GROMACS .gro file of C-alpha atoms in nm:
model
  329
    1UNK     CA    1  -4.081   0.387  -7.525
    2UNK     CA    2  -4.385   0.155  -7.504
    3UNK     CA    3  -4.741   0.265  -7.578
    4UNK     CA    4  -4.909   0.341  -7.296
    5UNK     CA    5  -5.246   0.151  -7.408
    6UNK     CA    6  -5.016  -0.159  -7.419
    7UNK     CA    7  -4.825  -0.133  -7.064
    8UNK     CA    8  -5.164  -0.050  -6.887
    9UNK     CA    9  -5.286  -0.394  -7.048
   10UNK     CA   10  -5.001  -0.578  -6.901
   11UNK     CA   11  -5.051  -0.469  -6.532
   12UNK     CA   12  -5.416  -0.554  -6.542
   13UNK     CA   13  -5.307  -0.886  -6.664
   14UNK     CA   14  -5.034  -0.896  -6.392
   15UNK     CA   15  -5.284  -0.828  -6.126
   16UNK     CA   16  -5.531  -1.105  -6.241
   17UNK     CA   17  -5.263  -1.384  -6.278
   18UNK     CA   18  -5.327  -1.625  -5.967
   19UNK     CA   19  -4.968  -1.674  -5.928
   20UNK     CA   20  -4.876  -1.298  -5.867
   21UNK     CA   21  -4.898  -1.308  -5.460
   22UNK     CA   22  -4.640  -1.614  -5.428
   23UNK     CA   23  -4.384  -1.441  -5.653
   24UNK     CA   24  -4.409  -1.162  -5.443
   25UNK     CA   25  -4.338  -1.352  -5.123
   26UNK     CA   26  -4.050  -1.507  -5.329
   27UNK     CA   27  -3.915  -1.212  -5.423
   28UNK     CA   28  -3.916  -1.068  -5.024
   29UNK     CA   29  -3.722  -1.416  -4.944
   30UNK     CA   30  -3.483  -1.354  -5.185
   31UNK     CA   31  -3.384  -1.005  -5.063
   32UNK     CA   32  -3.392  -1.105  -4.681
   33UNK     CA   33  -3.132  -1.391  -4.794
   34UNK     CA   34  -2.901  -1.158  -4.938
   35UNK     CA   35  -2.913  -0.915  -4.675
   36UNK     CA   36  -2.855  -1.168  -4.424
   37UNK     CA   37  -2.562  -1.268  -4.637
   38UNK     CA   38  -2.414  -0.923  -4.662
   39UNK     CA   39  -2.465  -0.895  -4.246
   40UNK     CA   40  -2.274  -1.234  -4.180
   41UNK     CA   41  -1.973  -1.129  -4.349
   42UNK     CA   42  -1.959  -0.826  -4.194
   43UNK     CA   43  -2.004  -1.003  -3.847
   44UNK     CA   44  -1.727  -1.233  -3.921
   45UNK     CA   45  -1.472  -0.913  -4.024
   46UNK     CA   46  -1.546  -0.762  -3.692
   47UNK     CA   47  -1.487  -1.094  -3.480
   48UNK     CA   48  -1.155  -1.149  -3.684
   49UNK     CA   49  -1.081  -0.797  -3.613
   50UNK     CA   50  -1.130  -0.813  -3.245
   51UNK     CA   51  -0.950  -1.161  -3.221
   52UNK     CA   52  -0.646  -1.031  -3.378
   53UNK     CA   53  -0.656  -0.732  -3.137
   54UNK     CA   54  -0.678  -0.964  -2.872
   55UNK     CA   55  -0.431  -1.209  -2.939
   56UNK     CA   56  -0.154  -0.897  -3.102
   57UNK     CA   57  -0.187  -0.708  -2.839
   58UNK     CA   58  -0.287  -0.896  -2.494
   59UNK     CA   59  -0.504  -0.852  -2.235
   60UNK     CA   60  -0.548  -0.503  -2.123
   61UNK     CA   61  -0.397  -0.396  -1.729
   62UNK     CA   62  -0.664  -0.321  -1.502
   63UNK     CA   63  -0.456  -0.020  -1.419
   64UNK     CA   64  -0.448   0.129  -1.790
   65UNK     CA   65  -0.522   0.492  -1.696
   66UNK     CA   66  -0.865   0.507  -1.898
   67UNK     CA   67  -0.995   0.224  -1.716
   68UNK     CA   68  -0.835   0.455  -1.352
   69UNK     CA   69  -1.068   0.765  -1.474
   70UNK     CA   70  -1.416   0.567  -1.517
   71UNK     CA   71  -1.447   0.533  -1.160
   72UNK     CA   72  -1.365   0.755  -0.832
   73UNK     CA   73  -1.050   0.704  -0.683
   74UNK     CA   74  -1.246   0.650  -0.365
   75UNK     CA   75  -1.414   0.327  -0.568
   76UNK     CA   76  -1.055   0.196  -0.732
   77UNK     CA   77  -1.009  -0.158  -0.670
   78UNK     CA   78  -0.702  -0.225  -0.360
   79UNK     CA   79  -0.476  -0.387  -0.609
   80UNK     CA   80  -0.427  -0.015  -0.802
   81UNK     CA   81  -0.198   0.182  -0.690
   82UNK     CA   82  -0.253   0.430  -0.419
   83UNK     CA   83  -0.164   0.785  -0.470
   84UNK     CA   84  -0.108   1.143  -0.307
   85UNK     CA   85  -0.461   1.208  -0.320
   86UNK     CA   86  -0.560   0.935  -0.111
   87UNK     CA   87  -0.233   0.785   0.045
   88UNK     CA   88  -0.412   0.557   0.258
   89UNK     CA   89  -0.725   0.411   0.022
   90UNK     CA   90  -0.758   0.076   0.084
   91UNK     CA   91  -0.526  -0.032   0.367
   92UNK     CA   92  -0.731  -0.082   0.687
   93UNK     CA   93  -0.471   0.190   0.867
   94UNK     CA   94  -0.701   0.399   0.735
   95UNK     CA   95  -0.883   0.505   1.022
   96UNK     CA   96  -0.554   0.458   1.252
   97UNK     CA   97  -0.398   0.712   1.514
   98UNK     CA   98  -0.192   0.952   1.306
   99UNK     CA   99   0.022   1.087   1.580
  100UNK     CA  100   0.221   1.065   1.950
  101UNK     CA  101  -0.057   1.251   2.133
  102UNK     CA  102  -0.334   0.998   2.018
  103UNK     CA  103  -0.137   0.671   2.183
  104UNK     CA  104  -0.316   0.557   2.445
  105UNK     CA  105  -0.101   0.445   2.713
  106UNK     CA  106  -0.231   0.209   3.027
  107UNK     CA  107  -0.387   0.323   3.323
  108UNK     CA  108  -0.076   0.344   3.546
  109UNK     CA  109  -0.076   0.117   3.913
  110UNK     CA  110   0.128   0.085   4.181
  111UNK     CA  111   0.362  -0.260   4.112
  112UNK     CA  112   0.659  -0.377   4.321
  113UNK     CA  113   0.822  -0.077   4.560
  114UNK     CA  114   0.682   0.161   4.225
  115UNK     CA  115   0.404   0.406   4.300
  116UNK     CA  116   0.130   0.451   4.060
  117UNK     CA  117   0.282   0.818   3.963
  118UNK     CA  118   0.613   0.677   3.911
  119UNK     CA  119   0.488   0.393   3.685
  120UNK     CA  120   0.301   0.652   3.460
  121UNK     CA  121   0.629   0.874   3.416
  122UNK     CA  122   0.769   0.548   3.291
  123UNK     CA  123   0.529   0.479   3.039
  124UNK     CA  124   0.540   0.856   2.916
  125UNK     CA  125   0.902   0.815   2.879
  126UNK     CA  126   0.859   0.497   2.683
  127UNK     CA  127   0.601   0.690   2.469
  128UNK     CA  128   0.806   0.962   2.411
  129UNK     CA  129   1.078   0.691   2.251
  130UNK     CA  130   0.823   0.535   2.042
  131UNK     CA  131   0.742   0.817   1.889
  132UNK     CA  132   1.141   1.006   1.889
  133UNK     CA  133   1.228   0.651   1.683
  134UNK     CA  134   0.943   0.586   1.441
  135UNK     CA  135   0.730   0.934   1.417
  136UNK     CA  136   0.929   1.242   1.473
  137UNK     CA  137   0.906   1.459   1.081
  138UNK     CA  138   1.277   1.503   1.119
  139UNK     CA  139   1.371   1.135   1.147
  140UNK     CA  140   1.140   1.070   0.903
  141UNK     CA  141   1.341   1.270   0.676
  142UNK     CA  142   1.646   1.078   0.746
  143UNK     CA  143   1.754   1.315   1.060
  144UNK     CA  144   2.026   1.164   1.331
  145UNK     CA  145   1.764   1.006   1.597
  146UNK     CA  146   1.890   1.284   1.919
  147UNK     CA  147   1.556   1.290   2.118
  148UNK     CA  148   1.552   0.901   2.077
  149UNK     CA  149   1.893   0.810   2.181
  150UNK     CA  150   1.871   1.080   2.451
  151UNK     CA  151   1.613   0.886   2.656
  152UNK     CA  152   1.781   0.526   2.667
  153UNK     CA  153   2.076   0.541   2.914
  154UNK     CA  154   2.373   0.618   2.858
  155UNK     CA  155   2.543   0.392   3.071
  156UNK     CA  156   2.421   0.084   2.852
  157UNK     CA  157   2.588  -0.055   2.585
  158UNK     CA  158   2.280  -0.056   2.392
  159UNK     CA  159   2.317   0.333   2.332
  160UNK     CA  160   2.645   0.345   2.195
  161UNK     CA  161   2.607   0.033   1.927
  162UNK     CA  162   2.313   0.215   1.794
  163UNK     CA  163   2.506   0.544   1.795
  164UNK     CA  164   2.782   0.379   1.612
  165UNK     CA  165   2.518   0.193   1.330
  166UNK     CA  166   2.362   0.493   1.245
  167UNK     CA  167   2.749   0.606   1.223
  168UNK     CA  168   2.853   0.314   1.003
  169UNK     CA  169   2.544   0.112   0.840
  170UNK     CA  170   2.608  -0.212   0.674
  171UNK     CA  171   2.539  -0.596   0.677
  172UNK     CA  172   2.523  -0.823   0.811
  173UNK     CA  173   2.441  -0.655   1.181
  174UNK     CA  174   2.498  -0.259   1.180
  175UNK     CA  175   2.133  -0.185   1.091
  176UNK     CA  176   1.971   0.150   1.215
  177UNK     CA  177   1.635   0.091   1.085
  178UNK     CA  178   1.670  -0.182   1.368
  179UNK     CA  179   1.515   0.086   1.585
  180UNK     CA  180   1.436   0.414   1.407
  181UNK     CA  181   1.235   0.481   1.138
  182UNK     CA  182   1.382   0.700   0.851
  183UNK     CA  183   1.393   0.753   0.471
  184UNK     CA  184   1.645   0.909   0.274
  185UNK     CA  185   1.519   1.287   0.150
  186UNK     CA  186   1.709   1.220  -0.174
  187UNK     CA  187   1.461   0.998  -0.269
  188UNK     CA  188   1.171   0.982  -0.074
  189UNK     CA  189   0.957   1.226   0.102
  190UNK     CA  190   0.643   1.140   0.299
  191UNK     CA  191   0.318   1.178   0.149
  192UNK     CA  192   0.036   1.452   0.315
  193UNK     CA  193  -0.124   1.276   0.619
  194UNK     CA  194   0.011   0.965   0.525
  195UNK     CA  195   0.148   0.798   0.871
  196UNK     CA  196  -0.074   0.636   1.083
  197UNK     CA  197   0.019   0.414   1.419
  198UNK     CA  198  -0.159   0.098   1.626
  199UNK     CA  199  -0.027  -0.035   1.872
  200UNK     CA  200  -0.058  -0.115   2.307
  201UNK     CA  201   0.179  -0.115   2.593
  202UNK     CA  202   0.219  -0.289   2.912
  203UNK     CA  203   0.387  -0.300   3.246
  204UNK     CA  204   0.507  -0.531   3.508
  205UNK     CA  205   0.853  -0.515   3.732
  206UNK     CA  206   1.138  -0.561   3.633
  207UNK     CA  207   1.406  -0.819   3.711
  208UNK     CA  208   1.564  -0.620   4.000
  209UNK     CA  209   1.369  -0.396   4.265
  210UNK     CA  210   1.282  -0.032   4.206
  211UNK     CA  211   1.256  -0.112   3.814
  212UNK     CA  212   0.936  -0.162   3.530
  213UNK     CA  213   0.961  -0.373   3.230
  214UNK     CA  214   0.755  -0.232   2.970
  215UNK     CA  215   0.621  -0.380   2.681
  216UNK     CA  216   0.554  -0.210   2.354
  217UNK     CA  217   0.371  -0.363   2.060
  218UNK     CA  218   0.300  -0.111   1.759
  219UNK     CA  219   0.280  -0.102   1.417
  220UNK     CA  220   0.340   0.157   1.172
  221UNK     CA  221   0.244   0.258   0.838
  222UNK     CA  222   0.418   0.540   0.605
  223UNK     CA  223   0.274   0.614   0.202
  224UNK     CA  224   0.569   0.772   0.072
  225UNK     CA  225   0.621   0.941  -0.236
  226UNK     CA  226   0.924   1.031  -0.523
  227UNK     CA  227   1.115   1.347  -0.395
  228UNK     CA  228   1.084   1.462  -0.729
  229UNK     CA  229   0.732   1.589  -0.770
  230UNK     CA  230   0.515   1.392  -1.034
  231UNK     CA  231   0.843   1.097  -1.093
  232UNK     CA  232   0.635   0.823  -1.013
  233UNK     CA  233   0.299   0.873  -1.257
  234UNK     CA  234  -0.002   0.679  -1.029
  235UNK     CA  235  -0.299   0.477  -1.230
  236UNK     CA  236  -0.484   0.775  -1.378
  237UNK     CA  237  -0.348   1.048  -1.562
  238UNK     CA  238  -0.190   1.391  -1.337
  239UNK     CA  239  -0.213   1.122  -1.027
  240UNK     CA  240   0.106   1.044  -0.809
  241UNK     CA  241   0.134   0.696  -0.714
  242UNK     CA  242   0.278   0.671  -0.295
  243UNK     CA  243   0.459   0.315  -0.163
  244UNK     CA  244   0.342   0.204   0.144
  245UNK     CA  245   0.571   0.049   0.384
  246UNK     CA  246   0.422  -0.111   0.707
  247UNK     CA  247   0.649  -0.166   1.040
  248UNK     CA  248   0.606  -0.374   1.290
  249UNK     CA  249   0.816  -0.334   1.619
  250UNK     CA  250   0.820  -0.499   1.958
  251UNK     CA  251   0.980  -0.381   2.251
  252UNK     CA  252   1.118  -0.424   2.564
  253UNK     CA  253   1.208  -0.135   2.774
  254UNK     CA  254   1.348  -0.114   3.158
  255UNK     CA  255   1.304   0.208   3.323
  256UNK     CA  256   1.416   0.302   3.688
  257UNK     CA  257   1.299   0.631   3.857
  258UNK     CA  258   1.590   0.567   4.095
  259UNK     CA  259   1.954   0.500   4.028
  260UNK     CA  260   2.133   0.185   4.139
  261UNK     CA  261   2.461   0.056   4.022
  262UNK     CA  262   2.480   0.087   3.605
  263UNK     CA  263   2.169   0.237   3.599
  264UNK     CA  264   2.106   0.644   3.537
  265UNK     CA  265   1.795   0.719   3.704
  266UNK     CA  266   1.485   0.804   3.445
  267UNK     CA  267   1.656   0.653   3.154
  268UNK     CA  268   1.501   0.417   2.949
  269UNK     CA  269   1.711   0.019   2.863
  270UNK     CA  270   1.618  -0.127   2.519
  271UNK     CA  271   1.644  -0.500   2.693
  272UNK     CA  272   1.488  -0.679   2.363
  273UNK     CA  273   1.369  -0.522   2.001
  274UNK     CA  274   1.271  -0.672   1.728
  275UNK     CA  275   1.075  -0.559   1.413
  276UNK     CA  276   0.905  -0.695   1.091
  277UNK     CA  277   0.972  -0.515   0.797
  278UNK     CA  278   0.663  -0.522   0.503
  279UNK     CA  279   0.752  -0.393   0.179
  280UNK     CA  280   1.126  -0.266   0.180
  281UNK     CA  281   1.429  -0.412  -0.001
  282UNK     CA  282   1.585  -0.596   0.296
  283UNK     CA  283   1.890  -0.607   0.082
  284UNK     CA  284   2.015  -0.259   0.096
  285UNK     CA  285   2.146  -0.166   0.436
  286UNK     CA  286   2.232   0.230   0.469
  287UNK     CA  287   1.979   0.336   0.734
  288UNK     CA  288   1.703   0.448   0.557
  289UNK     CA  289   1.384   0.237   0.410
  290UNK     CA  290   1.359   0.163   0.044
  291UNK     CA  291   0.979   0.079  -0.065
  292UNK     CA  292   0.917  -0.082  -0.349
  293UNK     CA  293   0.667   0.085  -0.565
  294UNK     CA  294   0.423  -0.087  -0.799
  295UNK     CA  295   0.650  -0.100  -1.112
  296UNK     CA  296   0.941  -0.262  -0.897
  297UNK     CA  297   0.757  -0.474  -0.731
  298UNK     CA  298   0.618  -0.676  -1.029
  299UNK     CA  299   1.002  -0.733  -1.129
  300UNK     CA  300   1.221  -0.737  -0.810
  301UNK     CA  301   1.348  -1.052  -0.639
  302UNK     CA  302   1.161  -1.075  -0.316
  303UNK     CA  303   1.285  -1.377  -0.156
  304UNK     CA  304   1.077  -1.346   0.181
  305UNK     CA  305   0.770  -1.453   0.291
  306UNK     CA  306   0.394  -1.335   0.206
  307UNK     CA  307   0.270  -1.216   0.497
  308UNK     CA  308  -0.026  -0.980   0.577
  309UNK     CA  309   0.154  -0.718   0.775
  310UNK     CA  310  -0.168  -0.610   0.969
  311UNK     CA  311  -0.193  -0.927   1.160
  312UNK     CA  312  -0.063  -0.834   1.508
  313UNK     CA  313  -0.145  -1.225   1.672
  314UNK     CA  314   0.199  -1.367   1.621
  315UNK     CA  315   0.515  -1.244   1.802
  316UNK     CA  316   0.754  -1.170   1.578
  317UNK     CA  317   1.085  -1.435   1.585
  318UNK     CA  318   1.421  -1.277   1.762
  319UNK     CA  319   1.711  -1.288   1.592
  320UNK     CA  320   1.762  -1.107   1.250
  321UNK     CA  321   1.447  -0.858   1.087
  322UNK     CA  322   1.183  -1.006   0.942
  323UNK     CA  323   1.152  -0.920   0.563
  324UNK     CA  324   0.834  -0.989   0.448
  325UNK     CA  325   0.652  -0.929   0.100
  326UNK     CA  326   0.329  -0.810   0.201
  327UNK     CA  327   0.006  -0.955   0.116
  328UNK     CA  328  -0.134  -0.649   0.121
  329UNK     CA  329  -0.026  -0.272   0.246
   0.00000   0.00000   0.00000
């Protein structure tokens, strides 16, 4: 141990020496150097460590369910699946009709040897079709279409080839989704207030005296979901992801309140239908829609067109459906 005489010496010496403040400085240089050293390496681990993430393990899915529970499913982006919750978020059929009694039909006139009251029973009667074909719960659930085929006459052929389709669906003509709107319970139920309807009608006479030609322009969308409870797992964990599938149909129906040769009186004639189909595999033909949901849609072969099945300014082509991939649903 040094004397303490001596080591007291030495300090006073050290604080006298004119040099003393710049090897101080010095010295602080030399430690900010090293730490700066020691924080650069560290840096560089972490960058390699998040480029290897990156590149090992790719991007991450905007749908990853931690990324679905940071925000309100009222605030998930429209490319996320919807789900039972909220079976319409995002599609503007949102705020749609969701039922017959909300169809507004048009303010009935008098037009050829038809009086005003008998044009507005035929537009009720077209109504009730449009609704017995595409919204009735039962037919929904994959139900034989009665009330609907009831109302068109049964003196047409019309009747009976739809009678026999839903009998015997198959390619390439014996569709029944033609004209009625159904999905098979096995595998598909549809989701809590998730059907909604838009859609006008018009009138004018018809080719012959005593009948109305009426026009009918709607489209319809359905969120369906798994029969199986919880079988299709939606963005965010204990969520339920629906399929939406959006229908477009245009009709043409002839109505007579009086009979006349090969007519029954106060039946309905489909003269012309035709329909646009947005989001169902056009290549399974057994009566019943098949949605795609989010999973099979990123893999399936969808050889049809991108359309945005809301857009209602185009007629839709005759001839065979129109099988779309929609732009959105």
């Amino acid at each position: 141990m040094s004397d303490p005489v001596d080591y007291i010496t030495r300090l006073r010496a050290e604080a006298r020496d004119p040099n003393r403040e710049e090897a101080f400085l010095a010295d602080r240089r030399r430690q900010r150097r090293r730490r700066a050293s020691v924080g650069g390496v560290a840096a560089l681990a972490l960058a390699g460590l998040v480029t290897w993430l990156v590149t090992s393990t790719g991007p991450r899915p905007a749908d990853e369910p931690y990324a679905a529970t940071a925000l309100e499913e009222e605030l998930w982006p429209d490319p996320w699946p919807a789900t039972t919750n909220l079976p319409l978020r995002g599609s503007p059929a949102r705020g749609w009709e969701t039922g017959a009694k909300e169809l507004p039909l048009p303010a009935p006139a008098a037009v050829g040897s038809l009086s005003a009251r008998q044009v507005g029973e035929g537009l009720r009667r077209a109504r009730e079709f449009v609704v017995a074909a595409n919204l009735d719960p039962g037919v929904l659930r994959g139900g034989h279409p009665t009330a609907a085929l009831e109302l068109l006459d049964p003196r047409q052929p019309v009747r009976a080839l739809l009678t026999e389709h839903l009998r015997s669906p198959g390619l390439p003509d014996s569709d029944p989704t033609e004209m009625f709107t159904r999905f098979d319970p096995a595998a598909l139920t549809v989701a809590d207030k998730g059907v909604r309807v838009r859609g006008r009608m018009s009138f004018a006479a018809g080719g012959v005296p005593g009948q109305l030609r009426i026009r009918a322009d709607y489209t319809f969308v359905y969120a369906l979901r798994r029969a199986a409870p919880l079988s299709e797992p939606g963005p965010a964990y204990d969520t339920e992801e629906v399929a939406r599938v959006v229908v477009r149909r245009q009709l043409v129906l002839l109505y007579a309140p009086a009979g006349s040769p090969g007519v029954t009186a106060g039946k309905l004639i489909a003269a012309d239908y035709r329909r646009q189909l947005g989001n169902h595999d056009c290549g399974t033909v057994d009566g019943f829609f098949h949605p795609y949901f989010s999973k099979e849609a990123k893999t399936a072969d969808r050889p049809w067109p991108v359309v945005d099945p809301y857009d209602e300014s185009t007629e839709i082509p005759a001839g065979p459906p129109r099988c779309t991939v929609p732009s959105r649903t």
